[in-house]
Amino acid sequence: MNTDVRHEDAVAVIMLDNPPVNGLGLVTRQAVWDAVERAEADGAVSCIVLAGAGKLFSAGADIREFGTPTAYREPNLLSLIERVQSCKKPVVAALHGTCVGGGLELAMGCHYRVAAPGCQIGLPEVKLGLLPGAGGTQRLPRALGVEAALNMVVSGEFMKSERIAGLAGQRLIDQMATSESALLNEARAFAQSVAQARPMPRLRDLDCQHPQGDGFFAFARNSVKQAMPKYPAALACVNAIESATRLSFEQGMAKEREIFLGLMDTPECKSLRHLFLAERNAAKVPGVAPDTPERAVKRVAVVGAGTMGSGIAMNFLNIGLPVALIDNTTEALARGVASIQKNYQAQVSKGKLTEERLAQRMGLLEATLSLEPLSQADLIIEAVFEDLLVKKEVFGRIDAMAKPGAILASNTSTLDLNVIAAATARPADVVGLHFFSPANVMRLLEVVRGEKTAPDVMATVMKLGKRIKKTPVVSGVCDGFIGNRMIEQYIRQAGFLLEEGCTPRQVDQAIEKFGFAMGPFRMGDLAGNDIGWAIRKRRYVEKPQIRYSPIADALCEMGRFGQKTSAGWYDYQAGRREAIESAVVGQMIAKYRTDHQITPRQVSEDEIVHRLVFALVNEGALLLEEGIAARAGDIDVVYLMGYGFPPWRGGPMHYADSYGLDRVVHAMKRFAQNPMDDATFWQPAPLLRQLAQQGGSFTGGVTP
Ligand code: 3HC
């Protein structure tokens, strides 16, 4: 914290200085408090500017303090804001970069606000399962008007300062600075201009009403309940803002506080906070120093113009990098280019992309039969057929053409990256980049670190992953990496459940009710059941001791590959995605049971959900033990971003922690007694057993 009092203009500048985001943790809060006290007492100071050091004003309360007593220790954020507001000298907040959450609440406690252009302003607490708990729900409607404030608080989205400044009647921004670099000087000048003005304005004193309050809030509540039924915070935001319109400021503040404290302990809030930190921790690669120099990536080549290859190419075109898309037939290239063009065109139709941008992006794309562009590329991504021999051969050719220092990446989803890397003379330059389909949409990127992958290659692809707006998560080498290795166990369980008495719809509905975006059978129909079939055929040879339900094979033998054949676990009408229960599949399953003398039983929803989810958890525990996944949070991020796991449950490992690992182990022992299941699989992974015995958790380790 650094307080700079320049006596020549009588302005004290207090700098929030708590890298990386000027979070308002206890030390920072105390430092601002002390600085305000000093400035107030200093006869040479007539006004104060509160600004942020570095790239932003403040990202708000220190999320890492949540759940610890420090979060509430005095001066807490509320007391600090009250102290600033009651300062006898005007306090001007100078906003730049980002001013969100508690940072905005602090700024709203100041008497004036000067904002730099481009400053992102918002109250994103709802995304953490909270509401703004330091006056945000009470001051923002007074500053922006009830409707604009409600939209901002319920969506958690940020708005640029210049847009806010343009809103009719807004009182949030008193003056726009001409530029970010001019902000501090202009805020000083502004502070001087109001130094003697009394009474000092306070947002809390403004009127706060909605002309059709009853109707408006009833509508808002209904919309939120429908759009976000699993997020109590969203509804709580509406209620708190309604209080701002109906109660006195003090009463409204008390209401907000009560709701805030209640939300902090909800499972949803704990899950969302866990995911926020997990997502950011996932970017930290063990053994790779944060300052590891990156390799420059200015040109990309993608080998394979199929669905994956063309989707992958779009990610780089989107950030303005030239991409060479290479395939060995003109038909394949034409299909790849057409699919890219079609995707961009759809964005243009939705108004998300301009024709000009579309043309720019297509202009960066070179579709070619020649391997020549490989010699120019800094990053080469192989996206050919998922077959080890094919990939090794392609990597041999890439190795022969690529320039020294180029990064050679494989988009394999299951194969041994070390074997692929060994097909080149430069295994240190080889890495896995496992994009998820559709590759231009899905945010997950599994970065597979081979045993020889160089640290600077890891550093480069992790940063590049962020640049293309993915969430990169590192996985070690194993069959299926983190996501697919776990999903295989989940799908095995789904198969056993069919044998025992469930219909595909029962299984899907139970897990969708739990919150998954899609159950295993609908997912199979979407991805193509033939893909799983190919993997199982490989497994029957490699791991004959592992049992899979043969019902899925019988389905594929009937040619029911899913949506693409208009028939899979469900029936589909041409051109429609709606899954219709299939009589044919029902008969096929019934016949299987008869042939195998299985008397179907009623399986409870709870058993369906826990067999599926704990299958993920046990495999996840093995991945942690083997070091394939570095942290439980990484697994949760993979499942959130790539597999439709419900965010409000925090991912499979967090869910297991909150369910209680001893209860998970207990349930697994019960499942192991089911003769129709796989007793060997249900032996708890040693890590799980140990944590359960010691009262520990995957995400927190063992608590002493
Ligand atoms: N507290 C503590 N750490 C925070 C933080 C916060 N509020 N916000 C971000 N960080 C940390 C991240 O964990 C990360 O740490 P790391 O370098 O160790 O991984 C680092 O800051 C950088 O964060 P990002 O990777 O997210 O950086 P970006 O530049 O992509 O984004 C941001 C910056 C837009 C500020 C984004 O971090 C963000 O949205 N942060 C959360 C803001 C938020 O939710 N604020 C509300 C907090 S709750 C609150 O204020 C309660 C109050 O109402 C009472």
Short mmCIF file of C-alpha atoms in Angstrom, two decimals, residues 218-675:
data_model
loop_
_atom_site.label_atom_id
_atom_site.label_comp_id
_atom_site.label_asym_id
_atom_site.label_seq_id
_atom_site.Cartn_x
_atom_site.Cartn_y
_atom_site.Cartn_z
CA ALA A 218 -42.56 -10.41 -9.86
CA PHE A 219 -41.46 -10.61 -13.50
CA ALA A 220 -37.77 -10.53 -12.54
CA ARG A 221 -38.26 -13.28 -9.96
CA ASN A 222 -40.07 -15.50 -12.45
CA SER A 223 -37.46 -14.98 -15.14
CA VAL A 224 -34.62 -15.77 -12.75
CA LYS A 225 -36.35 -18.85 -11.36
CA GLN A 226 -36.79 -20.17 -14.87
CA ALA A 227 -33.37 -19.26 -16.21
CA MET A 228 -31.31 -20.13 -13.13
CA PRO A 229 -33.30 -22.58 -11.02
CA LYS A 230 -30.20 -24.05 -9.40
CA TYR A 231 -28.64 -20.76 -8.38
CA PRO A 232 -30.22 -19.33 -5.24
CA ALA A 233 -27.96 -16.28 -5.45
CA ALA A 234 -29.68 -14.96 -8.56
CA LEU A 235 -33.05 -14.87 -6.87
CA ALA A 236 -31.46 -13.41 -3.75
CA CYS A 237 -30.07 -10.55 -5.88
CA VAL A 238 -33.59 -9.68 -7.04
CA ASN A 239 -34.88 -9.75 -3.48
CA ALA A 240 -32.06 -7.55 -2.20
CA ILE A 241 -32.58 -5.00 -4.96
CA GLU A 242 -36.28 -4.97 -4.25
CA SER A 243 -35.40 -4.16 -0.63
CA ALA A 244 -33.45 -1.15 -1.88
CA THR A 245 -36.69 0.18 -3.36
CA ARG A 246 -38.89 -0.58 -0.37
CA LEU A 247 -36.76 -0.10 2.73
CA SER A 248 -34.59 2.65 4.15
CA PHE A 249 -30.91 2.50 3.19
CA GLU A 250 -29.96 1.10 6.62
CA GLN A 251 -32.69 -1.52 6.56
CA GLY A 252 -31.76 -2.46 2.99
CA MET A 253 -28.11 -2.83 4.01
CA ALA A 254 -29.10 -5.08 6.91
CA LYS A 255 -31.21 -7.21 4.57
CA GLU A 256 -28.37 -7.48 2.05
CA ARG A 257 -25.98 -8.55 4.80
CA GLU A 258 -28.32 -11.18 6.12
CA ILE A 259 -28.78 -12.68 2.64
CA PHE A 260 -25.04 -12.47 1.87
CA LEU A 261 -24.06 -14.38 5.01
CA GLY A 262 -26.72 -17.00 4.32
CA LEU A 263 -25.49 -17.52 0.76
CA MET A 264 -21.84 -17.85 1.77
CA ASP A 265 -22.53 -21.23 3.36
CA THR A 266 -24.66 -22.70 0.59
CA PRO A 267 -23.26 -25.71 -1.27
CA GLU A 268 -23.71 -23.76 -4.52
CA CYS A 269 -21.52 -20.92 -3.33
CA LYS A 270 -18.83 -23.27 -2.05
CA SER A 271 -18.85 -25.12 -5.37
CA LEU A 272 -18.61 -21.97 -7.48
CA ARG A 273 -15.83 -20.50 -5.33
CA HIS A 274 -13.95 -23.77 -5.57
CA LEU A 275 -14.28 -23.74 -9.36
CA PHE A 276 -13.18 -20.10 -9.62
CA LEU A 277 -9.91 -20.88 -7.88
CA ALA A 278 -9.55 -24.33 -9.49
CA GLU A 279 -9.83 -22.82 -12.95
CA ARG A 280 -7.05 -20.38 -12.19
CA ASN A 281 -4.87 -22.94 -10.43
CA ALA A 282 -5.16 -25.22 -13.43
CA ALA A 283 -3.05 -22.72 -15.36
CA LYS A 284 -0.13 -23.38 -13.00
CA VAL A 285 1.96 -26.26 -14.24
CA PRO A 286 3.99 -28.03 -11.57
CA GLY A 287 7.67 -27.80 -12.40
CA VAL A 288 7.21 -25.00 -14.93
CA ALA A 289 8.21 -21.64 -13.47
CA PRO A 290 5.71 -18.83 -14.13
CA ASP A 291 8.44 -16.77 -15.83
CA THR A 292 9.48 -19.55 -18.23
CA PRO A 293 10.09 -17.85 -21.60
CA GLU A 294 7.56 -18.72 -24.24
CA ARG A 295 8.22 -19.65 -27.85
CA ALA A 296 6.80 -17.22 -30.39
CA VAL A 297 3.78 -18.60 -32.22
CA LYS A 298 3.01 -16.54 -35.32
CA ARG A 299 1.96 -19.20 -37.83
CA VAL A 300 -0.02 -22.36 -37.30
CA ALA A 301 -0.47 -25.46 -39.44
CA VAL A 302 -3.23 -28.00 -38.88
CA VAL A 303 -2.81 -31.41 -40.46
CA GLY A 304 -6.21 -32.99 -41.14
CA ALA A 305 -9.15 -30.94 -42.41
CA GLY A 306 -11.90 -33.07 -40.83
CA THR A 307 -14.39 -31.81 -38.26
CA MET A 308 -11.75 -31.56 -35.55
CA GLY A 309 -9.03 -30.07 -37.74
CA SER A 310 -11.26 -27.36 -39.17
CA GLY A 311 -12.69 -26.53 -35.73
CA ILE A 312 -9.17 -26.30 -34.31
CA ALA A 313 -8.06 -24.03 -37.16
CA MET A 314 -10.87 -21.56 -36.34
CA ASN A 315 -9.46 -20.93 -32.87
CA PHE A 316 -6.29 -19.50 -34.32
CA LEU A 317 -7.95 -17.61 -37.16
CA ASN A 318 -10.10 -15.98 -34.47
CA ILE A 319 -7.03 -14.44 -32.86
CA GLY A 320 -5.56 -13.30 -36.15
CA LEU A 321 -2.96 -16.01 -36.72
CA PRO A 322 -2.46 -17.36 -40.24
CA VAL A 323 -3.36 -21.05 -40.46
CA ALA A 324 -2.41 -23.58 -43.11
CA LEU A 325 -4.99 -26.37 -43.24
CA ILE A 326 -3.44 -29.44 -44.81
CA ASP A 327 -5.05 -32.63 -46.08
CA ASN A 328 -4.36 -35.13 -48.81
CA THR A 329 -7.49 -34.77 -50.94
CA THR A 330 -9.07 -31.68 -52.43
CA GLU A 331 -12.49 -33.00 -51.32
CA ALA A 332 -11.41 -33.16 -47.68
CA LEU A 333 -9.97 -29.64 -47.90
CA ALA A 334 -13.09 -28.30 -49.56
CA ARG A 335 -15.27 -29.83 -46.83
CA GLY A 336 -13.02 -28.37 -44.11
CA VAL A 337 -13.04 -24.88 -45.61
CA ALA A 338 -16.81 -25.04 -46.19
CA SER A 339 -17.40 -25.99 -42.58
CA ILE A 340 -15.27 -23.08 -41.36
CA GLN A 341 -17.07 -20.69 -43.69
CA LYS A 342 -20.46 -22.04 -42.58
CA ASN A 343 -19.59 -21.59 -38.91
CA TYR A 344 -18.48 -18.01 -39.43
CA GLN A 345 -21.52 -17.31 -41.59
CA ALA A 346 -23.77 -18.50 -38.77
CA GLN A 347 -22.04 -16.03 -36.46
CA VAL A 348 -22.63 -13.26 -38.99
CA SER A 349 -26.32 -14.18 -39.17
CA LYS A 350 -26.56 -13.93 -35.40
CA GLY A 351 -24.87 -10.52 -35.49
CA LYS A 352 -21.84 -11.82 -33.59
CA LEU A 353 -19.39 -11.25 -36.43
CA THR A 354 -19.19 -8.67 -39.19
CA GLU A 355 -18.80 -9.58 -42.85
CA GLU A 356 -15.53 -7.72 -42.79
CA ARG A 357 -14.17 -9.84 -39.92
CA LEU A 358 -15.36 -12.97 -41.67
CA ALA A 359 -13.42 -11.96 -44.76
CA GLN A 360 -10.36 -11.14 -42.65
CA ARG A 361 -10.43 -14.52 -40.96
CA MET A 362 -10.98 -16.48 -44.14
CA GLY A 363 -8.14 -14.46 -45.65
CA LEU A 364 -5.79 -15.91 -43.04
CA LEU A 365 -6.68 -19.46 -44.03
CA GLU A 366 -4.64 -21.37 -46.56
CA ALA A 367 -6.05 -24.76 -47.53
CA THR A 368 -3.44 -26.88 -49.24
CA LEU A 369 -2.41 -30.36 -50.30
CA SER A 370 1.23 -29.39 -49.91
CA LEU A 371 3.28 -30.06 -46.80
CA GLU A 372 5.40 -27.02 -47.53
CA PRO A 373 3.67 -24.75 -44.95
CA LEU A 374 4.93 -27.12 -42.24
CA SER A 375 8.37 -25.61 -42.69
CA GLN A 376 7.04 -22.13 -41.84
CA ALA A 377 4.78 -22.97 -38.92
CA ASP A 378 5.64 -22.29 -35.27
CA LEU A 379 2.89 -24.63 -34.10
CA ILE A 380 1.77 -27.72 -36.00
CA ILE A 381 -1.32 -29.55 -34.81
CA GLU A 382 -2.02 -33.02 -36.08
CA ALA A 383 -5.72 -33.87 -36.24
CA VAL A 384 -5.83 -37.03 -38.33
CA PHE A 385 -7.59 -40.35 -37.75
CA GLU A 386 -7.25 -41.70 -34.20
CA ASP A 387 -4.88 -44.55 -34.97
CA LEU A 388 -1.42 -44.88 -33.53
CA LEU A 389 0.23 -46.12 -36.71
CA VAL A 390 -1.33 -43.33 -38.76
CA LYS A 391 -0.31 -40.69 -36.23
CA LYS A 392 3.25 -42.00 -35.97
CA GLU A 393 3.59 -41.87 -39.71
CA VAL A 394 2.22 -38.30 -39.84
CA PHE A 395 4.56 -37.19 -37.07
CA GLY A 396 7.51 -38.68 -38.92
CA ARG A 397 6.62 -36.50 -41.89
CA ILE A 398 6.03 -33.42 -39.78
CA ASP A 399 9.38 -33.93 -38.10
CA ALA A 400 11.11 -34.03 -41.47
CA MET A 401 9.57 -30.71 -42.54
CA ALA A 402 9.18 -28.59 -39.40
CA LYS A 403 11.67 -25.88 -38.57
CA PRO A 404 13.78 -26.15 -35.40
CA GLY A 405 11.89 -24.91 -32.35
CA ALA A 406 8.44 -25.53 -33.83
CA ILE A 407 5.94 -27.06 -31.43
CA LEU A 408 4.49 -30.33 -32.68
CA ALA A 409 1.11 -31.08 -31.17
CA SER A 410 -1.20 -34.05 -31.44
CA ASN A 411 -4.94 -33.82 -30.97
CA THR A 412 -5.11 -37.43 -29.83
CA SER A 413 -7.84 -38.15 -27.30
CA THR A 414 -6.54 -41.47 -26.03
CA LEU A 415 -3.27 -42.54 -27.61
CA ASP A 416 0.17 -42.72 -26.01
CA LEU A 417 1.79 -39.35 -26.62
CA ASN A 418 5.22 -40.68 -25.67
CA VAL A 419 5.06 -43.21 -28.50
CA ILE A 420 3.96 -40.48 -30.92
CA ALA A 421 6.80 -38.23 -29.70
CA ALA A 422 9.29 -41.07 -30.19
CA ALA A 423 8.38 -41.11 -33.88
CA THR A 424 10.23 -37.77 -34.12
CA ALA A 425 13.82 -36.79 -33.42
CA ARG A 426 12.56 -34.02 -31.09
CA PRO A 427 10.28 -35.44 -28.39
CA ALA A 428 10.87 -32.35 -26.22
CA ASP A 429 8.91 -30.31 -28.79
CA VAL A 430 5.94 -32.66 -28.79
CA VAL A 431 2.84 -32.03 -26.72
CA GLY A 432 -0.79 -33.15 -26.77
CA LEU A 433 -3.52 -30.60 -27.43
CA HIS A 434 -6.75 -32.44 -26.93
CA PHE A 435 -9.53 -30.19 -28.15
CA PHE A 436 -13.12 -31.20 -27.46
CA SER A 437 -15.77 -31.28 -30.14
CA PRO A 438 -16.92 -28.83 -31.48
CA ALA A 439 -13.36 -27.57 -31.19
CA ASN A 440 -14.27 -23.96 -31.97
CA VAL A 441 -16.86 -23.91 -29.17
CA MET A 442 -15.88 -26.14 -26.26
CA ARG A 443 -13.74 -24.36 -23.69
CA LEU A 444 -11.80 -27.33 -22.40
CA LEU A 445 -8.32 -28.00 -23.73
CA GLU A 446 -6.47 -30.96 -22.24
CA VAL A 447 -2.77 -30.26 -22.59
CA VAL A 448 -0.97 -33.58 -22.53
CA ARG A 449 2.51 -33.41 -21.15
CA GLY A 450 4.74 -36.15 -22.51
CA GLU A 451 7.59 -37.47 -20.42
CA LYS A 452 10.01 -35.41 -22.51
CA THR A 453 7.89 -32.31 -23.28
CA ALA A 454 10.04 -29.21 -22.63
CA PRO A 455 8.93 -26.69 -19.97
CA ASP A 456 8.91 -23.83 -22.48
CA VAL A 457 6.61 -25.83 -24.75
CA MET A 458 4.24 -26.28 -21.80
CA ALA A 459 4.44 -22.58 -20.89
CA THR A 460 3.75 -21.59 -24.50
CA VAL A 461 0.74 -23.80 -25.09
CA MET A 462 -0.82 -22.95 -21.71
CA LYS A 463 -0.65 -19.23 -22.52
CA LEU A 464 -1.76 -19.77 -26.08
CA GLY A 465 -4.68 -21.85 -24.80
CA LYS A 466 -5.83 -18.85 -22.79
CA ARG A 467 -5.38 -16.56 -25.78
CA ILE A 468 -7.74 -18.68 -27.84
CA LYS A 469 -10.19 -18.48 -24.91
CA LYS A 470 -9.83 -22.05 -23.76
CA THR A 471 -9.32 -23.35 -20.27
CA PRO A 472 -6.18 -25.46 -20.53
CA VAL A 473 -5.75 -28.28 -18.01
CA VAL A 474 -2.62 -30.41 -17.93
CA SER A 475 -2.82 -34.19 -18.05
CA GLY A 476 -0.05 -36.73 -17.91
CA VAL A 477 0.07 -39.53 -20.45
CA CYS A 478 -2.37 -42.40 -20.01
CA ASP A 479 -5.08 -43.99 -22.08
CA GLY A 480 -7.87 -41.42 -22.33
CA PHE A 481 -6.07 -38.76 -20.28
CA ILE A 482 -8.13 -37.23 -17.50
CA GLY A 483 -11.54 -36.76 -19.08
CA ASN A 484 -11.98 -39.82 -21.28
CA ARG A 485 -10.34 -42.22 -18.86
CA MET A 486 -12.87 -41.25 -16.22
CA ILE A 487 -15.84 -41.17 -18.56
CA GLU A 488 -15.13 -44.73 -19.62
CA GLN A 489 -15.90 -45.96 -16.09
CA TYR A 490 -19.03 -43.82 -15.96
CA ILE A 491 -20.23 -45.28 -19.26
CA ARG A 492 -19.45 -48.82 -18.09
CA GLN A 493 -21.70 -48.23 -15.11
CA ALA A 494 -24.43 -46.89 -17.38
CA GLY A 495 -24.22 -50.16 -19.35
CA PHE A 496 -24.51 -52.30 -16.21
CA LEU A 497 -27.53 -50.27 -15.13
CA LEU A 498 -29.29 -51.20 -18.39
CA GLU A 499 -28.61 -54.87 -17.82
CA GLU A 500 -30.01 -54.68 -14.32
CA GLY A 501 -33.31 -53.09 -15.17
CA CYS A 502 -33.01 -49.41 -16.20
CA THR A 503 -34.04 -47.95 -19.52
CA PRO A 504 -31.66 -45.50 -21.24
CA ARG A 505 -34.16 -42.76 -20.46
CA GLN A 506 -34.27 -43.60 -16.73
CA VAL A 507 -30.51 -43.36 -16.48
CA ASP A 508 -30.34 -40.16 -18.51
CA GLN A 509 -33.15 -38.54 -16.57
CA ALA A 510 -31.66 -39.37 -13.17
CA ILE A 511 -28.26 -37.89 -13.99
CA GLU A 512 -29.77 -34.91 -15.81
CA LYS A 513 -31.88 -34.24 -12.73
CA PHE A 514 -28.64 -34.32 -10.74
CA GLY A 515 -27.56 -31.56 -13.10
CA PHE A 516 -25.51 -33.06 -15.94
CA ALA A 517 -26.20 -31.30 -19.22
CA MET A 518 -26.81 -34.66 -20.88
CA GLY A 519 -27.06 -38.25 -19.69
CA PRO A 520 -24.69 -40.96 -20.97
CA PHE A 521 -27.05 -42.37 -23.60
CA ARG A 522 -28.03 -39.06 -25.12
CA MET A 523 -24.33 -38.18 -25.07
CA GLY A 524 -23.47 -41.43 -26.87
CA ASP A 525 -26.06 -40.68 -29.54
CA LEU A 526 -24.64 -37.21 -30.02
CA ALA A 527 -20.98 -38.23 -30.16
CA GLY A 528 -21.61 -41.39 -32.19
CA ASN A 529 -21.90 -44.81 -30.55
CA ASP A 530 -19.41 -46.22 -33.05
CA ILE A 531 -16.62 -44.26 -31.33
CA GLY A 532 -17.13 -46.06 -28.03
CA TRP A 533 -17.50 -49.31 -29.93
CA ALA A 534 -14.08 -48.88 -31.53
CA ILE A 535 -12.54 -48.19 -28.11
CA ARG A 536 -14.20 -51.24 -26.58
CA LYS A 537 -12.95 -53.46 -29.41
CA ARG A 538 -9.46 -52.28 -28.58
CA ARG A 539 -10.06 -52.93 -24.87
CA TYR A 540 -11.31 -56.48 -25.48
CA VAL A 541 -7.85 -57.24 -26.85
CA GLU A 542 -5.74 -55.11 -24.51
CA LYS A 543 -7.63 -55.68 -21.25
CA PRO A 544 -9.74 -58.82 -21.63
CA GLN A 545 -10.27 -59.01 -17.87
CA ILE A 546 -12.42 -55.83 -17.83
CA ARG A 547 -16.14 -56.42 -18.26
CA TYR A 548 -18.29 -54.16 -20.42
CA SER A 549 -21.99 -54.60 -20.97
CA PRO A 550 -22.36 -56.04 -24.48
CA ILE A 551 -25.67 -54.22 -24.99
CA ALA A 552 -23.87 -51.23 -26.51
CA ASP A 553 -22.14 -53.53 -29.01
CA ALA A 554 -25.48 -55.06 -29.96
CA LEU A 555 -26.82 -51.55 -30.55
CA CYS A 556 -23.95 -50.76 -32.91
CA GLU A 557 -24.34 -54.08 -34.70
CA MET A 558 -27.86 -52.85 -35.51
CA GLY A 559 -26.24 -49.79 -37.15
CA ARG A 560 -27.70 -47.50 -34.49
CA PHE A 561 -24.77 -45.09 -34.18
CA GLY A 562 -26.84 -42.20 -32.85
CA GLN A 563 -28.11 -38.93 -34.26
CA LYS A 564 -26.05 -39.27 -37.42
CA THR A 565 -27.98 -42.46 -38.36
CA SER A 566 -31.27 -41.11 -36.92
CA ALA A 567 -31.20 -44.08 -34.54
CA GLY A 568 -29.16 -44.87 -31.48
CA TRP A 569 -30.23 -45.47 -27.91
CA TYR A 570 -33.18 -43.33 -28.94
CA ASP A 571 -35.04 -42.78 -32.19
CA TYR A 572 -34.67 -39.45 -34.01
CA GLN A 573 -36.81 -37.81 -36.61
CA ALA A 574 -34.92 -36.54 -39.66
CA GLY A 575 -33.24 -33.21 -38.96
CA ARG A 576 -34.35 -33.13 -35.31
CA ARG A 577 -32.37 -33.72 -32.14
CA GLU A 578 -35.21 -34.68 -29.83
CA ALA A 579 -34.53 -38.11 -28.29
CA ILE A 580 -37.60 -40.37 -28.60
CA GLU A 581 -37.75 -43.54 -26.51
CA SER A 582 -37.14 -46.49 -28.85
CA ALA A 583 -39.32 -49.60 -28.74
CA VAL A 584 -36.70 -51.46 -30.78
CA VAL A 585 -33.98 -50.71 -28.25
CA GLY A 586 -36.35 -51.62 -25.39
CA GLN A 587 -36.96 -55.02 -27.00
CA MET A 588 -33.29 -55.55 -27.65
CA ILE A 589 -32.45 -54.88 -23.99
CA ALA A 590 -35.32 -57.10 -22.81
CA LYS A 591 -34.08 -59.92 -25.03
CA TYR A 592 -30.57 -59.53 -23.65
CA ARG A 593 -31.94 -59.90 -20.12
CA THR A 594 -34.00 -62.96 -21.04
CA ASP A 595 -31.06 -64.58 -22.82
CA HIS A 596 -28.92 -64.03 -19.73
CA GLN A 597 -31.60 -64.99 -17.21
CA ILE A 598 -31.58 -61.56 -15.63
CA THR A 599 -34.66 -60.55 -13.68
CA PRO A 600 -34.86 -56.78 -14.05
CA ARG A 601 -35.07 -54.80 -10.84
CA GLN A 602 -36.14 -51.27 -10.00
CA VAL A 603 -32.99 -49.17 -9.50
CA SER A 604 -33.42 -46.02 -7.46
CA GLU A 605 -32.45 -42.61 -8.84
CA ASP A 606 -30.01 -42.25 -6.00
CA GLU A 607 -28.23 -45.48 -6.92
CA ILE A 608 -28.09 -44.48 -10.60
CA VAL A 609 -26.56 -41.12 -9.79
CA HIS A 610 -24.06 -42.39 -7.28
CA ARG A 611 -22.88 -45.32 -9.36
CA LEU A 612 -22.22 -42.95 -12.24
CA VAL A 613 -20.65 -40.15 -10.21
CA PHE A 614 -18.60 -42.31 -7.84
CA ALA A 615 -17.24 -44.20 -10.84
CA LEU A 616 -15.81 -40.84 -11.94
CA VAL A 617 -14.57 -40.14 -8.43
CA ASN A 618 -12.75 -43.43 -7.96
CA GLU A 619 -11.02 -43.16 -11.32
CA GLY A 620 -10.22 -39.52 -10.51
CA ALA A 621 -8.57 -40.64 -7.27
CA LEU A 622 -6.41 -43.09 -9.24
CA LEU A 623 -5.43 -40.30 -11.65
CA LEU A 624 -4.31 -38.18 -8.71
CA GLU A 625 -2.35 -41.03 -7.21
CA GLU A 626 -0.61 -41.73 -10.49
CA GLY A 627 0.19 -38.04 -10.95
CA ILE A 628 -1.75 -37.90 -14.25
CA ALA A 629 -3.79 -35.05 -12.75
CA ALA A 630 -1.87 -32.63 -10.54
CA ARG A 631 -4.83 -31.46 -8.46
CA ALA A 632 -8.39 -32.55 -7.69
CA GLY A 633 -9.47 -29.10 -8.89
CA ASP A 634 -8.00 -29.83 -12.34
CA ILE A 635 -10.28 -32.84 -12.65
CA ASP A 636 -13.26 -30.75 -11.62
CA VAL A 637 -12.43 -28.14 -14.24
CA VAL A 638 -12.16 -30.86 -16.91
CA TYR A 639 -15.60 -32.16 -15.96
CA LEU A 640 -17.14 -28.74 -15.78
CA MET A 641 -15.79 -27.50 -19.11
CA GLY A 642 -15.77 -30.68 -21.13
CA TYR A 643 -18.44 -33.04 -19.83
CA GLY A 644 -21.37 -30.93 -18.68
CA PHE A 645 -20.94 -31.54 -14.95
CA PRO A 646 -23.20 -29.11 -13.05
CA PRO A 647 -21.19 -26.09 -11.87
CA TRP A 648 -23.25 -25.70 -8.70
CA ARG A 649 -21.97 -29.11 -7.60
CA GLY A 650 -18.36 -28.06 -8.14
CA GLY A 651 -17.11 -31.04 -10.16
CA PRO A 652 -16.91 -34.74 -9.22
CA MET A 653 -14.06 -34.44 -6.72
CA HIS A 654 -15.55 -31.44 -4.93
CA TYR A 655 -18.91 -33.20 -4.92
CA ALA A 656 -17.33 -36.27 -3.29
CA ASP A 657 -15.66 -34.04 -0.71
CA SER A 658 -18.90 -32.34 0.17
CA TYR A 659 -20.81 -35.64 0.22
CA GLY A 660 -18.20 -36.99 2.63
CA LEU A 661 -15.44 -39.36 1.48
CA ASP A 662 -16.30 -41.88 4.19
CA ARG A 663 -19.85 -42.05 2.82
CA VAL A 664 -18.47 -42.40 -0.72
CA VAL A 665 -16.34 -45.38 0.38
CA HIS A 666 -19.30 -46.88 2.18
CA ALA A 667 -21.47 -46.63 -0.95
CA MET A 668 -18.71 -48.15 -3.08
CA LYS A 669 -18.48 -51.15 -0.76
CA ARG A 670 -22.21 -51.63 -1.22
CA PHE A 671 -21.90 -51.43 -5.01
CA ALA A 672 -19.09 -54.00 -4.90
CA GLN A 673 -21.51 -56.53 -3.45
CA ASN A 674 -23.75 -56.33 -6.51
CA PRO A 675 -23.00 -59.50 -8.54
#
